[in-house]
Amino acid sequence: MRCCSDAERQDGAAAHARRGRRARHLRAQRIGVRHVGVAGHGCQRGQATVEAAFLMPVILLAMLLLAQPAIILYDRAVMEAAAAEGCRMLETLAPGDEDAARAAVERRLDAIPDAPIFHSGGWAIELSGGEGQEYASVRIEHALEPLPLMGAGMGLLGLTGPGGLFTHDAFRQTEVVDAWVVESRLGADAEAWIGRWEEKA
């Protein structure tokens, strides 16, 4: 068996050392890439957290700005419908007999949740007119507590009253009989008109 010369042994050792350095270099490169990737993901997560912290107050404020008008408009729609129902009832009732009309209005108003942000306190309901009169009218008024932050802004604009409550009303008026009937000699008395026609017959 041939023995290796000193030169061959040195060449082999040098080649082995080069392979070892190359392997260590590649391993270091792979470790560095992993570390950079982990750091990059961490930076992205941190940036997303900071952006969310800035965006959350903006989103909440936008929701409040949209919710407050929606609550007021809902209340007004229910109040308008209740006032219209009350007017229809008054058209068939004698003046002063308003209990049935008031009960109809209150039933309609039950559609508004009994929560301070929708309704606070009692209802102020005014009814006038009735059968035989020219007009029948209903006015409904109530108050509500503005949403947080919105109350301060509405107060600065002078939209709130005592206790920081926002008050608004709905009014509906309908014509019961034509004006010429009321202004005529017989007026709106149905029996008088019937008697007049019977006389002519």
PDB file of C-alpha atoms in Angstrom:
ATOM      1  CA  MET A   1       0.000   0.000   0.000  1.00  0.00           C
ATOM      2  CA  ARG A   2       1.357   3.398  -1.066  1.00  0.00           C
ATOM      3  CA  CYS A   3       1.931   5.951   1.691  1.00  0.00           C
ATOM      4  CA  CYS A   4       0.811   9.516   1.192  1.00  0.00           C
ATOM      5  CA  SER A   5       3.507  12.070   0.865  1.00  0.00           C
ATOM      6  CA  ASP A   6       3.659  15.144   3.021  1.00  0.00           C
ATOM      7  CA  ALA A   7       2.462  17.321   0.131  1.00  0.00           C
ATOM      8  CA  GLU A   8      -0.598  15.166  -0.451  1.00  0.00           C
ATOM      9  CA  ARG A   9      -1.459  15.188   3.237  1.00  0.00           C
ATOM     10  CA  GLN A  10      -1.175  18.959   3.309  1.00  0.00           C
ATOM     11  CA  ASP A  11      -3.371  19.292   0.210  1.00  0.00           C
ATOM     12  CA  GLY A  12      -6.013  17.032   1.775  1.00  0.00           C
ATOM     13  CA  ALA A  13      -5.982  18.978   5.023  1.00  0.00           C
ATOM     14  CA  ALA A  14      -6.328  22.252   3.142  1.00  0.00           C
ATOM     15  CA  ALA A  15      -9.263  20.908   1.098  1.00  0.00           C
ATOM     16  CA  HIS A  16     -10.950  19.642   4.271  1.00  0.00           C
ATOM     17  CA  ALA A  17     -10.478  23.022   5.918  1.00  0.00           C
ATOM     18  CA  ARG A  18     -11.970  24.772   2.878  1.00  0.00           C
ATOM     19  CA  ARG A  19     -15.010  22.482   2.935  1.00  0.00           C
ATOM     20  CA  GLY A  20     -15.452  23.152   6.657  1.00  0.00           C
ATOM     21  CA  ARG A  21     -15.270  26.912   6.159  1.00  0.00           C
ATOM     22  CA  ARG A  22     -17.739  26.722   3.274  1.00  0.00           C
ATOM     23  CA  ALA A  23     -20.186  24.648   5.363  1.00  0.00           C
ATOM     24  CA  ARG A  24     -19.910  27.055   8.305  1.00  0.00           C
ATOM     25  CA  HIS A  25     -20.455  29.997   5.955  1.00  0.00           C
ATOM     26  CA  LEU A  26     -23.578  28.451   4.421  1.00  0.00           C
ATOM     27  CA  ARG A  27     -24.933  27.557   7.856  1.00  0.00           C
ATOM     28  CA  ALA A  28     -24.350  31.120   9.050  1.00  0.00           C
ATOM     29  CA  GLN A  29     -26.150  32.465   5.993  1.00  0.00           C
ATOM     30  CA  ARG A  30     -29.181  30.263   6.641  1.00  0.00           C
ATOM     31  CA  ILE A  31     -29.330  31.292  10.302  1.00  0.00           C
ATOM     32  CA  GLY A  32     -29.048  34.945   9.339  1.00  0.00           C
ATOM     33  CA  VAL A  33     -31.908  34.684   6.847  1.00  0.00           C
ATOM     34  CA  ARG A  34     -34.141  33.110   9.505  1.00  0.00           C
ATOM     35  CA  HIS A  35     -33.279  35.805  12.001  1.00  0.00           C
ATOM     36  CA  VAL A  36     -33.971  38.547   9.483  1.00  0.00           C
ATOM     37  CA  GLY A  37     -37.320  36.940   8.578  1.00  0.00           C
ATOM     38  CA  VAL A  38     -38.406  36.709  12.205  1.00  0.00           C
ATOM     39  CA  ALA A  39     -37.394  40.298  12.835  1.00  0.00           C
ATOM     40  CA  GLY A  40     -39.291  41.436   9.725  1.00  0.00           C
ATOM     41  CA  HIS A  41     -42.503  39.742  10.832  1.00  0.00           C
ATOM     42  CA  GLY A  42     -42.124  41.241  14.285  1.00  0.00           C
ATOM     43  CA  CYS A  43     -41.756  44.728  12.840  1.00  0.00           C
ATOM     44  CA  GLN A  44     -44.852  44.249  10.696  1.00  0.00           C
ATOM     45  CA  ARG A  45     -46.887  43.078  13.697  1.00  0.00           C
ATOM     46  CA  GLY A  46     -45.685  46.023  15.739  1.00  0.00           C
ATOM     47  CA  GLN A  47     -46.585  48.464  12.983  1.00  0.00           C
ATOM     48  CA  ALA A  48     -50.076  46.949  12.650  1.00  0.00           C
ATOM     49  CA  THR A  49     -50.596  47.302  16.415  1.00  0.00           C
ATOM     50  CA  VAL A  50     -49.622  50.981  16.336  1.00  0.00           C
ATOM     51  CA  GLU A  51     -51.914  51.646  13.355  1.00  0.00           C
ATOM     52  CA  ALA A  52     -54.824  49.899  15.105  1.00  0.00           C
ATOM     53  CA  ALA A  53     -54.247  52.009  18.226  1.00  0.00           C
ATOM     54  CA  PHE A  54     -54.574  55.162  16.132  1.00  0.00           C
ATOM     55  CA  LEU A  55     -57.540  53.936  14.075  1.00  0.00           C
ATOM     56  CA  MET A  56     -59.754  52.653  16.908  1.00  0.00           C
ATOM     57  CA  PRO A  57     -60.655  56.122  18.308  1.00  0.00           C
ATOM     58  CA  VAL A  58     -61.387  57.351  14.794  1.00  0.00           C
ATOM     59  CA  ILE A  59     -63.668  54.368  14.107  1.00  0.00           C
ATOM     60  CA  LEU A  60     -65.500  54.790  17.435  1.00  0.00           C
ATOM     61  CA  LEU A  61     -66.027  58.510  16.799  1.00  0.00           C
ATOM     62  CA  ALA A  62     -67.377  57.771  13.317  1.00  0.00           C
ATOM     63  CA  MET A  63     -69.804  55.225  14.781  1.00  0.00           C
ATOM     64  CA  LEU A  64     -71.034  57.793  17.317  1.00  0.00           C
ATOM     65  CA  LEU A  65     -71.463  60.415  14.601  1.00  0.00           C
ATOM     66  CA  LEU A  66     -73.623  57.984  12.624  1.00  0.00           C
ATOM     67  CA  ALA A  67     -75.538  56.488  15.564  1.00  0.00           C
ATOM     68  CA  GLN A  68     -76.808  59.743  17.098  1.00  0.00           C
ATOM     69  CA  PRO A  69     -78.628  61.042  13.977  1.00  0.00           C
ATOM     70  CA  ALA A  70     -79.995  57.538  13.369  1.00  0.00           C
ATOM     71  CA  ILE A  71     -81.537  57.443  16.866  1.00  0.00           C
ATOM     72  CA  ILE A  72     -83.074  60.906  16.478  1.00  0.00           C
ATOM     73  CA  LEU A  73     -84.475  60.097  13.032  1.00  0.00           C
ATOM     74  CA  TYR A  74     -85.957  56.824  14.286  1.00  0.00           C
ATOM     75  CA  ASP A  75     -87.656  58.603  17.187  1.00  0.00           C
ATOM     76  CA  ARG A  76     -89.015  61.274  14.863  1.00  0.00           C
ATOM     77  CA  ALA A  77     -90.393  58.698  12.418  1.00  0.00           C
ATOM     78  CA  VAL A  78     -92.264  56.894  15.212  1.00  0.00           C
ATOM     79  CA  MET A  79     -93.562  60.193  16.622  1.00  0.00           C
ATOM     80  CA  GLU A  80     -94.782  61.330  13.190  1.00  0.00           C
ATOM     81  CA  ALA A  81     -96.644  58.041  12.717  1.00  0.00           C
ATOM     82  CA  ALA A  82     -98.170  58.331  16.199  1.00  0.00           C
ATOM     83  CA  ALA A  83     -99.286  61.918  15.541  1.00  0.00           C
ATOM     84  CA  ALA A  84    -100.897  60.887  12.241  1.00  0.00           C
ATOM     85  CA  GLU A  85    -102.735  58.044  14.000  1.00  0.00           C
ATOM     86  CA  GLY A  86    -103.960  60.472  16.644  1.00  0.00           C
ATOM     87  CA  CYS A  87    -105.298  62.862  14.000  1.00  0.00           C
ATOM     88  CA  ARG A  88    -107.236  60.069  12.310  1.00  0.00           C
ATOM     89  CA  MET A  89    -108.796  59.153  15.648  1.00  0.00           C
ATOM     90  CA  LEU A  90    -109.688  62.767  16.452  1.00  0.00           C
ATOM     91  CA  GLU A  91    -111.545  63.119  13.146  1.00  0.00           C
ATOM     92  CA  THR A  92    -114.122  60.613  14.393  1.00  0.00           C
ATOM     93  CA  LEU A  93    -114.394  61.849  17.997  1.00  0.00           C
ATOM     94  CA  ALA A  94    -116.367  64.700  19.491  1.00  0.00           C
ATOM     95  CA  PRO A  95    -114.301  67.615  20.821  1.00  0.00           C
ATOM     96  CA  GLY A  96    -113.186  66.907  24.374  1.00  0.00           C
ATOM     97  CA  ASP A  97    -113.436  63.124  23.969  1.00  0.00           C
ATOM     98  CA  GLU A  98    -109.719  62.615  23.411  1.00  0.00           C
ATOM     99  CA  ASP A  99    -108.967  59.575  25.570  1.00  0.00           C
ATOM    100  CA  ALA A 100    -109.203  57.086  22.699  1.00  0.00           C
ATOM    101  CA  ALA A 101    -106.953  59.220  20.504  1.00  0.00           C
ATOM    102  CA  ARG A 102    -104.412  59.640  23.306  1.00  0.00           C
ATOM    103  CA  ALA A 103    -104.385  55.875  23.899  1.00  0.00           C
ATOM    104  CA  ALA A 104    -103.761  55.271  20.179  1.00  0.00           C
ATOM    105  CA  VAL A 105    -100.844  57.719  20.217  1.00  0.00           C
ATOM    106  CA  GLU A 106     -99.310  56.095  23.296  1.00  0.00           C
ATOM    107  CA  ARG A 107     -99.577  52.630  21.736  1.00  0.00           C
ATOM    108  CA  ARG A 108     -97.640  53.856  18.714  1.00  0.00           C
ATOM    109  CA  LEU A 109     -94.984  55.437  20.920  1.00  0.00           C
ATOM    110  CA  ASP A 110     -94.308  52.072  22.578  1.00  0.00           C
ATOM    111  CA  ALA A 111     -92.176  51.291  19.509  1.00  0.00           C
ATOM    112  CA  ILE A 112     -89.474  53.584  20.935  1.00  0.00           C
ATOM    113  CA  PRO A 113     -87.233  51.651  23.382  1.00  0.00           C
ATOM    114  CA  ASP A 114     -87.478  52.710  27.008  1.00  0.00           C
ATOM    115  CA  ALA A 115     -83.776  53.599  27.204  1.00  0.00           C
ATOM    116  CA  PRO A 116     -82.320  57.041  28.023  1.00  0.00           C
ATOM    117  CA  ILE A 117     -80.543  57.318  24.667  1.00  0.00           C
ATOM    118  CA  PHE A 118     -83.934  56.861  22.934  1.00  0.00           C
ATOM    119  CA  HIS A 119     -86.351  58.389  25.440  1.00  0.00           C
ATOM    120  CA  SER A 120     -85.868  60.037  28.827  1.00  0.00           C
ATOM    121  CA  GLY A 121     -88.733  61.208  31.024  1.00  0.00           C
ATOM    122  CA  GLY A 122     -92.376  61.362  30.006  1.00  0.00           C
ATOM    123  CA  TRP A 123     -94.248  62.165  26.820  1.00  0.00           C
ATOM    124  CA  ALA A 124     -95.876  65.555  26.287  1.00  0.00           C
ATOM    125  CA  ILE A 125     -98.927  64.933  24.068  1.00  0.00           C
ATOM    126  CA  GLU A 126    -101.239  67.747  22.985  1.00  0.00           C
ATOM    127  CA  LEU A 127    -104.449  66.963  21.079  1.00  0.00           C
ATOM    128  CA  SER A 128    -106.929  69.461  19.694  1.00  0.00           C
ATOM    129  CA  GLY A 129    -109.876  69.457  17.332  1.00  0.00           C
ATOM    130  CA  GLY A 130    -112.302  66.720  16.532  1.00  0.00           C
ATOM    131  CA  GLU A 131    -115.431  65.848  14.611  1.00  0.00           C
ATOM    132  CA  GLY A 132    -117.286  68.920  13.431  1.00  0.00           C
ATOM    133  CA  GLN A 133    -114.246  71.181  13.598  1.00  0.00           C
ATOM    134  CA  GLU A 134    -112.115  72.348  10.722  1.00  0.00           C
ATOM    135  CA  TYR A 135    -108.815  70.866  11.889  1.00  0.00           C
ATOM    136  CA  ALA A 136    -107.480  68.130  14.139  1.00  0.00           C
ATOM    137  CA  SER A 137    -103.904  68.327  15.357  1.00  0.00           C
ATOM    138  CA  VAL A 138    -101.490  66.364  17.526  1.00  0.00           C
ATOM    139  CA  ARG A 139     -98.164  67.536  18.955  1.00  0.00           C
ATOM    140  CA  ILE A 140     -95.746  65.124  20.649  1.00  0.00           C
ATOM    141  CA  GLU A 141     -92.616  66.201  22.508  1.00  0.00           C
ATOM    142  CA  HIS A 142     -89.987  64.246  24.391  1.00  0.00           C
ATOM    143  CA  ALA A 143     -86.320  64.312  25.405  1.00  0.00           C
ATOM    144  CA  LEU A 144     -83.388  61.920  25.156  1.00  0.00           C
ATOM    145  CA  GLU A 145     -79.841  61.686  26.481  1.00  0.00           C
ATOM    146  CA  PRO A 146     -77.194  62.180  23.769  1.00  0.00           C
ATOM    147  CA  LEU A 147     -74.534  59.527  23.372  1.00  0.00           C
ATOM    148  CA  PRO A 148     -71.181  59.993  25.150  1.00  0.00           C
ATOM    149  CA  LEU A 149     -68.999  62.691  23.556  1.00  0.00           C
ATOM    150  CA  MET A 150     -71.920  63.713  21.348  1.00  0.00           C
ATOM    151  CA  GLY A 151     -73.599  65.373  24.328  1.00  0.00           C
ATOM    152  CA  ALA A 152     -70.645  67.705  24.831  1.00  0.00           C
ATOM    153  CA  GLY A 153     -70.623  68.706  21.173  1.00  0.00           C
ATOM    154  CA  MET A 154     -74.391  69.227  21.073  1.00  0.00           C
ATOM    155  CA  GLY A 155     -74.154  71.282  24.252  1.00  0.00           C
ATOM    156  CA  LEU A 156     -71.557  73.586  22.682  1.00  0.00           C
ATOM    157  CA  LEU A 157     -73.900  74.060  19.714  1.00  0.00           C
ATOM    158  CA  GLY A 158     -76.797  74.905  22.031  1.00  0.00           C
ATOM    159  CA  LEU A 159     -78.821  71.835  21.052  1.00  0.00           C
ATOM    160  CA  THR A 160     -79.338  70.523  24.585  1.00  0.00           C
ATOM    161  CA  GLY A 161     -81.428  71.897  27.418  1.00  0.00           C
ATOM    162  CA  PRO A 162     -81.488  71.433  31.201  1.00  0.00           C
ATOM    163  CA  GLY A 163     -79.799  68.245  32.329  1.00  0.00           C
ATOM    164  CA  GLY A 164     -78.015  67.923  28.994  1.00  0.00           C
ATOM    165  CA  LEU A 165     -81.124  66.467  27.330  1.00  0.00           C
ATOM    166  CA  PHE A 166     -81.948  66.915  23.664  1.00  0.00           C
ATOM    167  CA  THR A 167     -85.623  67.803  23.129  1.00  0.00           C
ATOM    168  CA  HIS A 168     -87.527  67.530  19.870  1.00  0.00           C
ATOM    169  CA  ASP A 169     -91.152  67.279  18.804  1.00  0.00           C
ATOM    170  CA  ALA A 170     -93.442  66.141  16.011  1.00  0.00           C
ATOM    171  CA  PHE A 171     -96.585  67.929  14.837  1.00  0.00           C
ATOM    172  CA  ARG A 172     -99.336  66.732  12.530  1.00  0.00           C
ATOM    173  CA  GLN A 173    -102.488  68.579  11.474  1.00  0.00           C
ATOM    174  CA  THR A 174    -105.275  67.331   9.229  1.00  0.00           C
ATOM    175  CA  GLU A 175    -108.338  69.001   7.779  1.00  0.00           C
ATOM    176  CA  VAL A 176    -111.507  67.434   9.175  1.00  0.00           C
ATOM    177  CA  VAL A 177    -114.064  69.355   7.095  1.00  0.00           C
ATOM    178  CA  ASP A 178    -113.717  71.929   4.345  1.00  0.00           C
ATOM    179  CA  ALA A 179    -113.446  75.549   5.382  1.00  0.00           C
ATOM    180  CA  TRP A 180    -116.594  76.541   3.457  1.00  0.00           C
ATOM    181  CA  VAL A 181    -118.635  74.049   5.485  1.00  0.00           C
ATOM    182  CA  VAL A 182    -117.454  75.521   8.775  1.00  0.00           C
ATOM    183  CA  GLU A 183    -118.082  79.070   7.555  1.00  0.00           C
ATOM    184  CA  SER A 184    -121.576  78.306   6.242  1.00  0.00           C
ATOM    185  CA  ARG A 185    -124.791  79.146   8.109  1.00  0.00           C
ATOM    186  CA  LEU A 186    -125.310  75.542   9.189  1.00  0.00           C
ATOM    187  CA  GLY A 187    -121.678  75.040  10.128  1.00  0.00           C
ATOM    188  CA  ALA A 188    -120.330  71.526  10.571  1.00  0.00           C
ATOM    189  CA  ASP A 189    -123.449  70.240  12.327  1.00  0.00           C
ATOM    190  CA  ALA A 190    -124.345  67.065  10.436  1.00  0.00           C
ATOM    191  CA  GLU A 191    -127.894  66.951  11.837  1.00  0.00           C
ATOM    192  CA  ALA A 192    -128.540  70.511  10.659  1.00  0.00           C
ATOM    193  CA  TRP A 193    -127.503  69.585   7.113  1.00  0.00           C
ATOM    194  CA  ILE A 194    -129.714  66.477   7.204  1.00  0.00           C
ATOM    195  CA  GLY A 195    -132.674  68.550   8.367  1.00  0.00           C
ATOM    196  CA  ARG A 196    -132.020  71.090   5.616  1.00  0.00           C
ATOM    197  CA  TRP A 197    -132.112  68.396   2.951  1.00  0.00           C
ATOM    198  CA  GLU A 198    -135.288  66.903   4.436  1.00  0.00           C
ATOM    199  CA  GLU A 199    -136.966  70.321   4.247  1.00  0.00           C
ATOM    200  CA  LYS A 200    -136.101  70.573   0.573  1.00  0.00           C
ATOM    201  CA  ALA A 201    -137.359  67.069  -0.075  1.00  0.00           C
TER     202      ALA A 201
END
